[in-house]
PDB file of C-alpha atoms in Angstrom:
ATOM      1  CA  UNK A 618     117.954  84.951  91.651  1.00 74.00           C
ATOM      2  CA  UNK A 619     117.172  87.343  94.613  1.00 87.00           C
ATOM      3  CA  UNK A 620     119.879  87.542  97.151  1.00 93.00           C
ATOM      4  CA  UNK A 621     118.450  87.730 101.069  1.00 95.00           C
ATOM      5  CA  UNK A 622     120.095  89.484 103.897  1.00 97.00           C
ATOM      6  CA  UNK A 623     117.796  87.453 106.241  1.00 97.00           C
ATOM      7  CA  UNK A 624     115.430  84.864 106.703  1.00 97.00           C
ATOM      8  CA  UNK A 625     112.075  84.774 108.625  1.00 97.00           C
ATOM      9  CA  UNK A 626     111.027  81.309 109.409  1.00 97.00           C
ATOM     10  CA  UNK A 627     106.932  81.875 109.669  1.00 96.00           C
ATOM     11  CA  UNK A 628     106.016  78.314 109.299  1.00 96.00           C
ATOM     12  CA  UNK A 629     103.132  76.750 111.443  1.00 95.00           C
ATOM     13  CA  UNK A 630     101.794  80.729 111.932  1.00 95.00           C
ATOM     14  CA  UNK A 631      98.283  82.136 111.132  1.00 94.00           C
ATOM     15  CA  UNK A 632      97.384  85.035 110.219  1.00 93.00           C
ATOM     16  CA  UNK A 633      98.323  87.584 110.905  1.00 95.00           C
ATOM     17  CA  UNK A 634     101.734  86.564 112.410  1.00 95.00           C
ATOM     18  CA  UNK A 635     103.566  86.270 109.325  1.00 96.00           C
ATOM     19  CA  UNK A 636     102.654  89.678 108.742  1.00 96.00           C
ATOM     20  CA  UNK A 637     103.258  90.918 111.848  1.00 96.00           C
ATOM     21  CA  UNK A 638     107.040  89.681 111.845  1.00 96.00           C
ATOM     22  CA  UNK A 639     107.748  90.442 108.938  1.00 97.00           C
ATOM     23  CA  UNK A 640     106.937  93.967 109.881  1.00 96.00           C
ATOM     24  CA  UNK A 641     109.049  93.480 112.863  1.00 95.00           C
ATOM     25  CA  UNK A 642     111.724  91.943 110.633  1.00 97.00           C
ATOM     26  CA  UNK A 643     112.048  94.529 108.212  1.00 97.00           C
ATOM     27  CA  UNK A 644     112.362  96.996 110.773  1.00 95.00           C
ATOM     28  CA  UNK A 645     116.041  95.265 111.391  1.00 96.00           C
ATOM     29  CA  UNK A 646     116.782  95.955 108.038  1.00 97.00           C
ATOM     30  CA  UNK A 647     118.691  98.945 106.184  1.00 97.00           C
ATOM     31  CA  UNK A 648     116.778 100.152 103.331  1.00 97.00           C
ATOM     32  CA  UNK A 649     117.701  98.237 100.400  1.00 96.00           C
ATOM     33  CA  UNK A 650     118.333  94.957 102.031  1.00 97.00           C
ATOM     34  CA  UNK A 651     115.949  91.975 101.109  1.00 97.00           C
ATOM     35  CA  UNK A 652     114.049  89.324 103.529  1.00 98.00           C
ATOM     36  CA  UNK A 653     112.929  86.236 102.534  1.00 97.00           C
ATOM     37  CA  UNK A 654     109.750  84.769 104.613  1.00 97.00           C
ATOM     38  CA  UNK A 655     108.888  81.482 104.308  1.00 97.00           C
ATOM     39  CA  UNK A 656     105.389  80.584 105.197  1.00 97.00           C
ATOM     40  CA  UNK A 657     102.754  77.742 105.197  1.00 96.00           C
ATOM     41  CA  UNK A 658      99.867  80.174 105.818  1.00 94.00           C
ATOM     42  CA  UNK A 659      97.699  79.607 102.151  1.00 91.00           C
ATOM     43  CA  UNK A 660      96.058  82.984 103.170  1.00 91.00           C
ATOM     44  CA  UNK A 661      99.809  84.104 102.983  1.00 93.00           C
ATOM     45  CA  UNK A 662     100.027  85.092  99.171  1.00 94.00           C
ATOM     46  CA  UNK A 663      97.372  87.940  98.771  1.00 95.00           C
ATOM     47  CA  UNK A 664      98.242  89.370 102.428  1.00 95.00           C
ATOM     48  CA  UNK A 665     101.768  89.447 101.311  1.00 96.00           C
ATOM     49  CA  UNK A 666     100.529  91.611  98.212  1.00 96.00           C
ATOM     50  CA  UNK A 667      98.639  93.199 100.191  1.00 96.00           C
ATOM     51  CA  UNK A 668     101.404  94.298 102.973  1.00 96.00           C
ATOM     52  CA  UNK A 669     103.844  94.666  99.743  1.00 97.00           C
ATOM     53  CA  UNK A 670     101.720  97.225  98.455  1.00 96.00           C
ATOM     54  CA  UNK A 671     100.266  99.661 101.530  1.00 96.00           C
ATOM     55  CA  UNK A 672     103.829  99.529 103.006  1.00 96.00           C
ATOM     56  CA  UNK A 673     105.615 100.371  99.515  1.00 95.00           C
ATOM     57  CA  UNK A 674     108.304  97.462 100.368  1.00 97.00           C
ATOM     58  CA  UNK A 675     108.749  96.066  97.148  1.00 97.00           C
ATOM     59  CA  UNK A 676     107.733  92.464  96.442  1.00 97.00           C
ATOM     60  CA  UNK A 677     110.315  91.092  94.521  1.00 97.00           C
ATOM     61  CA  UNK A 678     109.370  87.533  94.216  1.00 95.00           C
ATOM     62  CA  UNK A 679     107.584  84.876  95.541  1.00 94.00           C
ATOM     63  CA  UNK A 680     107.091  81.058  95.008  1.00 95.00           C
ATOM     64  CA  UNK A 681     105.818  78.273  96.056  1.00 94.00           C
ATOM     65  CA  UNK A 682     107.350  74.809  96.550  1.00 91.00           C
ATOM     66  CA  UNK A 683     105.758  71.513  98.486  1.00 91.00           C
ATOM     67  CA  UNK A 684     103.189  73.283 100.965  1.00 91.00           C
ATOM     68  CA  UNK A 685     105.365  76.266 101.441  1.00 96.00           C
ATOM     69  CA  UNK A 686     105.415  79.485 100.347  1.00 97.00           C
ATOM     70  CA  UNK A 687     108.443  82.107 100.090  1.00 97.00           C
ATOM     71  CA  UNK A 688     108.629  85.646  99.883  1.00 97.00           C
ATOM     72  CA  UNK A 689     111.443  88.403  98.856  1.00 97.00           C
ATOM     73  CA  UNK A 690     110.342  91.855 100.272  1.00 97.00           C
ATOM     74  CA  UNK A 691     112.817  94.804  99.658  1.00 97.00           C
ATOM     75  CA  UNK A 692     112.961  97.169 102.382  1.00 97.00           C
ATOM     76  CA  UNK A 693     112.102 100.523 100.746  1.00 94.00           C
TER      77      UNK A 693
ATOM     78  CA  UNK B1441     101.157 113.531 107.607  1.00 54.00           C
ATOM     79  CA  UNK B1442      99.150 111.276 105.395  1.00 76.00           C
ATOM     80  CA  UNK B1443      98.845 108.326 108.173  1.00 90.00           C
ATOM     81  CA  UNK B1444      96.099 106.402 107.779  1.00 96.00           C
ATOM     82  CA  UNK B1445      94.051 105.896 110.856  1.00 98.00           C
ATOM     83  CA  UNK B1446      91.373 103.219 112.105  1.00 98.00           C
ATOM     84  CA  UNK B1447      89.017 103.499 114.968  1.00 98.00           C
ATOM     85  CA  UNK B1448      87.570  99.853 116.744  1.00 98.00           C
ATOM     86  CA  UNK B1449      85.220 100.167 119.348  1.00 98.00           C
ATOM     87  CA  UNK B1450      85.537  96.759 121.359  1.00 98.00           C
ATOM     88  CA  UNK B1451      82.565  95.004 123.317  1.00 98.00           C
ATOM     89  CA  UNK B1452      82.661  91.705 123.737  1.00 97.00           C
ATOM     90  CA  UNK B1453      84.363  90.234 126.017  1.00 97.00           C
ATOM     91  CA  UNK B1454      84.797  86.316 124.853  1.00 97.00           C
ATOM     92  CA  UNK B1455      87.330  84.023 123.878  1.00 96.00           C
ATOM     93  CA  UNK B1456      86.389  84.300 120.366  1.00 96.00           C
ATOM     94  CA  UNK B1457      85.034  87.512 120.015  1.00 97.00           C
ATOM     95  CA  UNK B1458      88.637  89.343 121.606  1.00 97.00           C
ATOM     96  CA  UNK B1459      90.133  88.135 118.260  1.00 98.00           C
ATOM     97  CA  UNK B1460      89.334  90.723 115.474  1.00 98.00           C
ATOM     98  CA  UNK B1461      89.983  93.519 117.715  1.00 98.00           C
ATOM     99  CA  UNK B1462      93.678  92.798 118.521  1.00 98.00           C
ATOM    100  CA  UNK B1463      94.170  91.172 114.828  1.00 97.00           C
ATOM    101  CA  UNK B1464      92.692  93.774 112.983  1.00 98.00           C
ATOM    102  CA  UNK B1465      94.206  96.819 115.462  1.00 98.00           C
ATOM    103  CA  UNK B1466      97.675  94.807 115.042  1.00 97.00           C
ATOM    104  CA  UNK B1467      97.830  94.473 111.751  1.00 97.00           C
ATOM    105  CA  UNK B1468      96.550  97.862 110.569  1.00 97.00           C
ATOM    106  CA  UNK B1469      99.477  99.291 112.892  1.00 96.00           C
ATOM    107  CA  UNK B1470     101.951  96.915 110.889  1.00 96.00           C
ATOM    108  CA  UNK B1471     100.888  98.730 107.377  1.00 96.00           C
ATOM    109  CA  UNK B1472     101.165 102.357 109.052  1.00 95.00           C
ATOM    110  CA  UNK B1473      97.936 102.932 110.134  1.00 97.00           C
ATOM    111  CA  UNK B1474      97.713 104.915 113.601  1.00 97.00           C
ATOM    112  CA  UNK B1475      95.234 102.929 115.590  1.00 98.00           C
ATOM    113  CA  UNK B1476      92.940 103.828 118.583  1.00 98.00           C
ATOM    114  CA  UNK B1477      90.588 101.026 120.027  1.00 98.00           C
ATOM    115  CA  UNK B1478      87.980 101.813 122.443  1.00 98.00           C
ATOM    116  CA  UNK B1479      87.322  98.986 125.141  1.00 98.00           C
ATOM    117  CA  UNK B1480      83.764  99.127 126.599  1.00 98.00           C
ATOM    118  CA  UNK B1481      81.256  97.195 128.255  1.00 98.00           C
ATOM    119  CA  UNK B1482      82.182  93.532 127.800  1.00 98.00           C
ATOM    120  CA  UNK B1483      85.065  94.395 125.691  1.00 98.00           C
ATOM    121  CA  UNK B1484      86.895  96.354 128.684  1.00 98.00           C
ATOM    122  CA  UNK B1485      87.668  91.826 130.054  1.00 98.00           C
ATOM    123  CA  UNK B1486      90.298  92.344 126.917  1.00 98.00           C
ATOM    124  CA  UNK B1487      92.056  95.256 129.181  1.00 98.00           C
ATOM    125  CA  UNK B1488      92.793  92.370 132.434  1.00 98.00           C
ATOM    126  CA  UNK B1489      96.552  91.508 132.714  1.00 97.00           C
ATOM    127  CA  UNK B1490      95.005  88.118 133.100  1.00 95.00           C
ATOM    128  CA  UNK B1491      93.465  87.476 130.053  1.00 96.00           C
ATOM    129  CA  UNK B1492      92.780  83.309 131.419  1.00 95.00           C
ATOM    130  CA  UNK B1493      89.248  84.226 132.540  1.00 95.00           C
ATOM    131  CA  UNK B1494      88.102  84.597 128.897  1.00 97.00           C
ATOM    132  CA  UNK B1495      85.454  81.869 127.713  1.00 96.00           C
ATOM    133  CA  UNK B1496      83.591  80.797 124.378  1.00 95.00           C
ATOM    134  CA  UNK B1497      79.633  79.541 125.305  1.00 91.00           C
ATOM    135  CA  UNK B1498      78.428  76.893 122.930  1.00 89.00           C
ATOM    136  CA  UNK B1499      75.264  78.278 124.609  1.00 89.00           C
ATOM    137  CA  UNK B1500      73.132  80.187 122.188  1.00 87.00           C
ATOM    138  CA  UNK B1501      76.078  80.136 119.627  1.00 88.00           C
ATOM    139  CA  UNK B1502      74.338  77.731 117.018  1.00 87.00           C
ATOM    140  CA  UNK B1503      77.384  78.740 114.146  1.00 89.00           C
ATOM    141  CA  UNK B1504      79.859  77.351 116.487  1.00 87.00           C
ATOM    142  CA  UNK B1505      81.346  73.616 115.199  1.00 86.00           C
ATOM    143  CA  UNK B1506      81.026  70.750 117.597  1.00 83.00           C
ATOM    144  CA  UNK B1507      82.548  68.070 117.437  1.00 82.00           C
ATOM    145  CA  UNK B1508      79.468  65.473 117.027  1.00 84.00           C
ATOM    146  CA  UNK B1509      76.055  67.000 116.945  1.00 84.00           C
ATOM    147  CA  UNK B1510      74.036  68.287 119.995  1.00 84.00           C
ATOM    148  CA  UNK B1511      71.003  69.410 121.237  1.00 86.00           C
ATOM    149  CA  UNK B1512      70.771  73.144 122.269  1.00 86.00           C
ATOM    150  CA  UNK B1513      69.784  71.663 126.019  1.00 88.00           C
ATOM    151  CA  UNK B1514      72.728  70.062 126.272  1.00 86.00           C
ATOM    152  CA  UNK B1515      74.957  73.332 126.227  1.00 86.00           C
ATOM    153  CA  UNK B1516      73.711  74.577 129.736  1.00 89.00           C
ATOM    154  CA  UNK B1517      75.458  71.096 131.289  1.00 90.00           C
ATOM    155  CA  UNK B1518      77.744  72.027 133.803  1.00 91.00           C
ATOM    156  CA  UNK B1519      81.663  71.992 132.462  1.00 91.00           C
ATOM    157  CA  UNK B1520      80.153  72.579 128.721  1.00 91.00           C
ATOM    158  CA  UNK B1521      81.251  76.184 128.594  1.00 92.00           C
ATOM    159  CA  UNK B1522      85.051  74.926 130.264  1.00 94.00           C
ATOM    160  CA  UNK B1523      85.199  72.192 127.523  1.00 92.00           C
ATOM    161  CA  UNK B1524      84.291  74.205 124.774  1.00 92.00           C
ATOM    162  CA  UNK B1525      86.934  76.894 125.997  1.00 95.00           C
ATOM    163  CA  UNK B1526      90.015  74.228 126.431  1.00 95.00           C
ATOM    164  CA  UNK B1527      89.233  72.697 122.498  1.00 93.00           C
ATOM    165  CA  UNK B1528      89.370  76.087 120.975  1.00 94.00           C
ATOM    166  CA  UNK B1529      92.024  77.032 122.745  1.00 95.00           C
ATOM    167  CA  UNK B1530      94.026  73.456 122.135  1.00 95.00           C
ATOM    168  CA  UNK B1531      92.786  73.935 118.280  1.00 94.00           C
ATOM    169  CA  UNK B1532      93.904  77.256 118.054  1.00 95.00           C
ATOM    170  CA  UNK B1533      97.341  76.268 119.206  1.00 94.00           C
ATOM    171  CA  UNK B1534      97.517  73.618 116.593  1.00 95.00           C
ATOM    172  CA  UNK B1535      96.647  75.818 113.634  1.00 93.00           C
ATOM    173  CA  UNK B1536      99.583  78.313 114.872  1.00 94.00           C
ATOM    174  CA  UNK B1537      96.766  81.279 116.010  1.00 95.00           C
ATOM    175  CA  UNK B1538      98.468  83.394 118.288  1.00 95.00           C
ATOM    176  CA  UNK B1539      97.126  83.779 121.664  1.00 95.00           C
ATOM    177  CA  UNK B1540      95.093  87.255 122.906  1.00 96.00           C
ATOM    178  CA  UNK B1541      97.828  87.773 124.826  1.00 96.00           C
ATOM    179  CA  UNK B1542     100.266  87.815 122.398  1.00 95.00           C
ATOM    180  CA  UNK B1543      98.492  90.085 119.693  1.00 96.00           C
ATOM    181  CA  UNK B1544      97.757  92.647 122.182  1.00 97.00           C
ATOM    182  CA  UNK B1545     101.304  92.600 123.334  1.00 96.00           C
ATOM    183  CA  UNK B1546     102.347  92.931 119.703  1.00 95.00           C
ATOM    184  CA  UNK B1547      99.196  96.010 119.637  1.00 96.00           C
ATOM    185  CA  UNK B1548     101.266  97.714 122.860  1.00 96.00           C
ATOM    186  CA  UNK B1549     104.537  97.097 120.850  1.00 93.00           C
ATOM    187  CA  UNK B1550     103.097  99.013 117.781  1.00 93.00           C
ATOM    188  CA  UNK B1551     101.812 101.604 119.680  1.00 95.00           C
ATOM    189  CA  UNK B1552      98.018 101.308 118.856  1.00 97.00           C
ATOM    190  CA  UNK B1553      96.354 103.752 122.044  1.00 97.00           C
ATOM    191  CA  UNK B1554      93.556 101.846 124.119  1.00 98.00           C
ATOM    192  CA  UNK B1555      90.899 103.796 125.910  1.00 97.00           C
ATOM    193  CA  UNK B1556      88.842 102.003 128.603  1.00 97.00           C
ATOM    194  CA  UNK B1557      85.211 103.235 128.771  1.00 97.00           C
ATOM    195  CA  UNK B1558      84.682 105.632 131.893  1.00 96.00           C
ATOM    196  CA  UNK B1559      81.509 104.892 132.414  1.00 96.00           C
ATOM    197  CA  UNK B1560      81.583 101.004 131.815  1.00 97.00           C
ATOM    198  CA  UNK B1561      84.505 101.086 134.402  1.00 97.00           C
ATOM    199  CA  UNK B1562      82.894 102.792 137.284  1.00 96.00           C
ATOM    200  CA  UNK B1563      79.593 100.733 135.900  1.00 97.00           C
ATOM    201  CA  UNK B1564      80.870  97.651 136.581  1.00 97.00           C
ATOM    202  CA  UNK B1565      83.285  98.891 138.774  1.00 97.00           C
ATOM    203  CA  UNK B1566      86.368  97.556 137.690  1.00 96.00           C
ATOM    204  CA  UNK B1567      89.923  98.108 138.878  1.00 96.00           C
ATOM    205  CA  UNK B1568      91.793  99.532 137.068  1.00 95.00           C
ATOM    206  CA  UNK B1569      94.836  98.650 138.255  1.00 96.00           C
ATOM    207  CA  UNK B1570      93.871  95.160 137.144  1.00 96.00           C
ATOM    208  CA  UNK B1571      94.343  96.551 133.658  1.00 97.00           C
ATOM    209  CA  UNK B1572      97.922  96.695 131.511  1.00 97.00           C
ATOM    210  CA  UNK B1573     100.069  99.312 131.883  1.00 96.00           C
ATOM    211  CA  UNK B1574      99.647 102.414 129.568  1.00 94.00           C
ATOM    212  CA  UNK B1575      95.597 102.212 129.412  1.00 96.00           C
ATOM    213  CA  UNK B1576      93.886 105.661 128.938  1.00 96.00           C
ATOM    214  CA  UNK B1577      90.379 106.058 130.341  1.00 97.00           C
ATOM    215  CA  UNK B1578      87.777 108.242 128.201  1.00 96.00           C
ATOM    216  CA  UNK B1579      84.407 108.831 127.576  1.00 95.00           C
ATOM    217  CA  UNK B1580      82.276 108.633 124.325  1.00 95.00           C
ATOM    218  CA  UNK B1581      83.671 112.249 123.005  1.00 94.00           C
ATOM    219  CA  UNK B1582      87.299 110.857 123.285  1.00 93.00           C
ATOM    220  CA  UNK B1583      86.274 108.568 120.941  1.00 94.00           C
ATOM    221  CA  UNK B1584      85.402 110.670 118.568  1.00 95.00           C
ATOM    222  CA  UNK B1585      87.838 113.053 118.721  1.00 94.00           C
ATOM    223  CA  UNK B1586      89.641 110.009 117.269  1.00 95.00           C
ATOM    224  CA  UNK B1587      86.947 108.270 115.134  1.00 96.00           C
ATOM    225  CA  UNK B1588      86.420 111.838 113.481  1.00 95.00           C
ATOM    226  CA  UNK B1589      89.860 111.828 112.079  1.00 96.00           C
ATOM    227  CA  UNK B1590      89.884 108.244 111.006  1.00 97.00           C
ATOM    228  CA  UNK B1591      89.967 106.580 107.826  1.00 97.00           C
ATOM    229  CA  UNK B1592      87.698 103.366 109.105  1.00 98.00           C
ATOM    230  CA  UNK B1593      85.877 103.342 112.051  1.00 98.00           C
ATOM    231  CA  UNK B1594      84.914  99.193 113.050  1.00 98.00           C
ATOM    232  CA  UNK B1595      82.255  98.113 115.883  1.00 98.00           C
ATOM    233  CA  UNK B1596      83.390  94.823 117.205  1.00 97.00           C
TER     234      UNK B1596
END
């Protein structure tokens, strides 16, 4: 089980909010230190990938439970 | 440095149409990209501090969803173009779409540069002190001294 240092609360935004604080989000962080998003955005999962990927912050899991959808991004 | 750039050229000046600009330029700056969008003709409305002017037409828009069906003559009624602005505005705050004013605030924030069009300016003789703060004006080789460099270059 991943261990967060914070929590963004992105439900109710579109895209590309989530995105866009989580960006903003990370930038708080050490490097290192995880964030967990949760979102209700369904275009949320492949932009998370996506922003995983070209930004080389690891994603290190993500789920999905009743509607919502979470996200652990390391900060590289 | 490796940074990834992308170059929009922006010229509409709608509701609707000011969108992909500031989402696209904002979200290219949140993966790394350095980002340069060029306001001009229609597009340079996006540059106002007062961004409340904006509209959507129903009028010779036949892709955008109406409520109930209706003939094209009906769109030139007066207070069409008002109610048509207030819906997608009221949907778009239901859906949790951020406002124009808000992704180009978050577009400042990240640093993307935005050029106003000379020429447009003086054309339609704009002031630009009714523009945000930190606006650059430039002509069609400032573009390009950008657009050369960049990775993707997008006409909006």
């Amino acid at each position: 089980m991943v261990q967060e240092d914070k929590v963004l609360d992105a439900r109710g935004l579109n895209c590309p909010l989530p995105i866009l604080r989580t960006k903003k989000a990370l930038g708080e962080l050490t490097s290192g230190q995880v964030l967990k998003i949760v979102a209700t955005d369904p275009g949320a999962v492949k932009d998370f990938e996506a922003f995983a990927k070209q930004t080389k912050n690891p994603l290190l899991e993500h789920a999905e439970a009743a509607g919502e959808f979470i996200f652990f991004i390391q900060k590289a | 440095m490796d940074e990834k750039k992308l170059a929009i050229i922006a010229t509409k000046g709608t509701l609707d149409w000011g969108y992909p600009p500031f989402i696209l330029a904002s979200t290219a700056a949140a993966l790394g990209y350095g980002v340069e969008i060029f306001f001009t003709f229609y597009g340079l409305q996006l540059l106002k501090k007062d961004l409340s002017h904006l509209r959507v037409s129903p009028l010779g828009n036949p892709a955008m969803p109406m409520p109930i069906p209706m003939p094209t003559l009906m769109m030139v009624l007066p207070g069409m173009e008002g109610m048509a602005t207030s819906m997608m505005k009221s949907k778009m705050k239901a859906k949790g779409v951020a406002s124009l004013e808000e992704l180009r605030e978050l577009c400042v924030e990240a640093e993307v540069r935005m050029i106003a069009c000379q020429m447009t300016v003086d054309l339609f003789e704009f002031d630009t002190a009714d523009f945000i703060d930190g606006i650059e004006l430039g002509g069609a080789a400032s573009f390009f001294e950008f657009a050369g460099e960049s990775d993707i270059t997008l006409f909006m």
